[in-house]
Tab-separated table of C-alpha atoms in Angstrom:
chain	number	residue	atom	x	y	z
A	16	MET	CA	114.228	84.021	-140.541
A	17	THR	CA	111.466	84.549	-137.986
A	18	ARG	CA	110.618	82.468	-134.972
A	19	PHE	CA	106.935	82.126	-135.986
A	20	SER	CA	107.478	80.009	-139.006
A	21	THR	CA	106.773	76.541	-140.305
A	22	ALA	CA	106.155	77.022	-144.046
A	23	ARG	CA	109.060	77.693	-146.401
A	24	ASN	CA	109.244	80.229	-149.250
A	25	SER	CA	110.944	79.550	-152.571
A	26	ASP	CA	114.112	81.167	-151.202
A	27	SER	CA	114.146	78.694	-148.250
A	28	SER	CA	113.156	81.311	-145.689
A	29	ILE	CA	110.195	80.653	-143.463
A	30	SER	CA	106.956	82.553	-143.999
A	31	PRO	CA	105.236	83.770	-140.816
A	32	ILE	CA	101.989	84.298	-142.750
A	33	ALA	CA	101.850	80.659	-143.796
A	34	SER	CA	102.538	79.661	-140.215
A	35	VAL	CA	99.645	81.760	-138.907
A	36	SER	CA	97.247	80.340	-141.491
A	37	THR	CA	98.381	76.798	-140.644
A	38	ARG	CA	97.806	77.407	-136.930
A	39	CYS	CA	94.373	78.907	-137.640
A	40	ALA	CA	93.471	75.916	-139.785
A	41	ALA	CA	94.616	73.576	-137.020
A	42	VAL	CA	92.527	75.375	-134.397
A	43	LEU	CA	89.449	75.344	-136.628
A	44	ALA	CA	89.961	71.685	-137.497
A	45	LYS	CA	90.325	70.784	-133.828
A	46	GLN	CA	87.080	72.600	-133.003
A	47	ASP	CA	85.300	70.852	-135.864
A	48	PHE	CA	86.599	67.430	-134.834
A	49	ALA	CA	85.648	68.035	-131.189
A	50	GLY	CA	82.153	69.131	-132.219
A	51	ASP	CA	81.752	66.127	-134.498
A	52	ILE	CA	82.860	63.638	-131.868
A	53	ALA	CA	80.658	65.290	-129.215
A	54	GLU	CA	77.679	64.942	-131.539
A	55	ALA	CA	78.560	61.295	-132.209
A	56	VAL	CA	78.865	60.591	-128.470
A	57	TYR	CA	75.556	62.367	-127.825
A	58	GLU	CA	73.870	60.243	-130.485
A	59	LYS	CA	75.679	57.103	-129.218
A	60	ASP	CA	76.969	56.443	-132.738
A	61	ALA	CA	80.131	54.336	-132.471
A	62	VAL	CA	80.640	54.328	-136.249
A	63	ALA	CA	80.632	58.145	-136.377
A	64	GLN	CA	83.015	58.290	-133.397
A	65	GLN	CA	85.427	55.967	-135.205
A	66	ALA	CA	85.098	58.033	-138.379
A	67	VAL	CA	86.086	61.199	-136.505
A	68	CYS	CA	89.068	59.402	-134.931
A	69	ASP	CA	90.115	58.283	-138.417
A	70	GLN	CA	89.794	61.868	-139.682
A	71	VAL	CA	92.022	63.090	-136.835
A	72	ARG	CA	94.609	60.407	-137.670
A	73	GLU	CA	94.499	61.462	-141.331
A	74	TRP	CA	94.958	65.132	-140.344
A	75	ASN	CA	97.946	64.206	-138.189
A	76	ARG	CA	99.437	62.170	-141.041
A	77	LYS	CA	99.056	65.064	-143.499
A	78	ASN	CA	100.111	67.764	-140.992
A	79	PRO	CA	102.938	66.371	-138.868
A	80	HIS	CA	104.016	69.920	-137.962
A	81	SER	CA	100.664	70.608	-136.253
A	82	PRO	CA	99.250	67.370	-134.847
A	83	LEU	CA	95.842	67.434	-133.168
A	84	THR	CA	94.544	65.643	-130.115
A	85	ILE	CA	90.946	65.651	-128.988
A	86	ASP	CA	90.428	66.665	-125.368
A	87	MET	CA	87.846	64.140	-124.187
A	88	ALA	CA	87.091	66.232	-121.083
A	89	ALA	CA	86.022	69.067	-123.389
A	90	VAL	CA	83.964	66.616	-125.445
A	91	ARG	CA	82.278	65.423	-122.245
A	92	ARG	CA	81.455	69.035	-121.292
A	93	ARG	CA	79.906	69.583	-124.733
A	94	VAL	CA	77.823	66.416	-124.413
A	95	MET	CA	76.632	67.450	-120.933
A	96	ALA	CA	75.631	70.837	-122.356
A	97	MET	CA	73.692	69.073	-125.121
A	98	LEU	CA	71.865	67.007	-122.501
A	99	ALA	CA	70.799	70.049	-120.457
A	100	ASP	CA	67.200	71.189	-120.805
A	101	LYS	CA	66.240	74.679	-121.986
A	102	ALA	CA	65.533	76.050	-118.491
A	103	THR	CA	68.960	74.960	-117.239
A	104	ARG	CA	70.726	76.545	-120.220
A	105	ILE	CA	68.842	79.831	-119.716
A	106	ALA	CA	69.573	79.887	-115.981
A	107	LYS	CA	73.289	79.244	-116.537
A	108	ALA	CA	73.455	82.009	-119.130
A	109	ALA	CA	71.861	84.562	-116.787
A	110	PRO	CA	74.104	86.936	-114.822
A	111	LYS	CA	74.988	85.546	-111.399
A	112	ALA	CA	73.192	88.364	-109.574
A	113	ILE	CA	69.795	87.435	-111.041
A	114	ARG	CA	70.272	83.694	-111.607
A	115	ALA	CA	68.081	82.648	-108.644
A	116	GLU	CA	65.279	84.953	-109.797
A	117	VAL	CA	65.507	83.553	-113.336
A	118	ARG	CA	65.258	79.993	-111.986
A	119	GLU	CA	62.173	80.937	-109.946
A	120	GLN	CA	60.492	82.494	-112.961
A	121	LEU	CA	61.323	79.486	-115.114
A	122	THR	CA	59.843	77.063	-112.549
A	123	GLU	CA	56.712	79.245	-112.197
A	124	GLY	CA	56.368	79.357	-115.971
A	125	ALA	CA	56.716	75.564	-116.192
A	126	ALA	CA	54.094	75.065	-113.477
A	127	ASN	CA	51.528	77.261	-115.290
């Protein structure tokens, strides 16, 4: 028996491969749910937010060995990123050493 396991084989031993795939599925599902709820918050759609919460509850019911929780601070960061304008996103993505120069060029380009 390995310490990485959650899924059982036919011989009652635990399969580390099944455990890895379950963890990967959980991580992907959590990212999808967080993206969906961030989009619903951005669009101010309470029905969609409730639908995502229901989907998370259903996931947790079906997968009690790998329950998910949505980090609302991360959702808030995603929503703030969605609200940022193009110039702000470009400036934040620029290397720190040239960020001020990029901001100047973006403001000059917007003024022209």
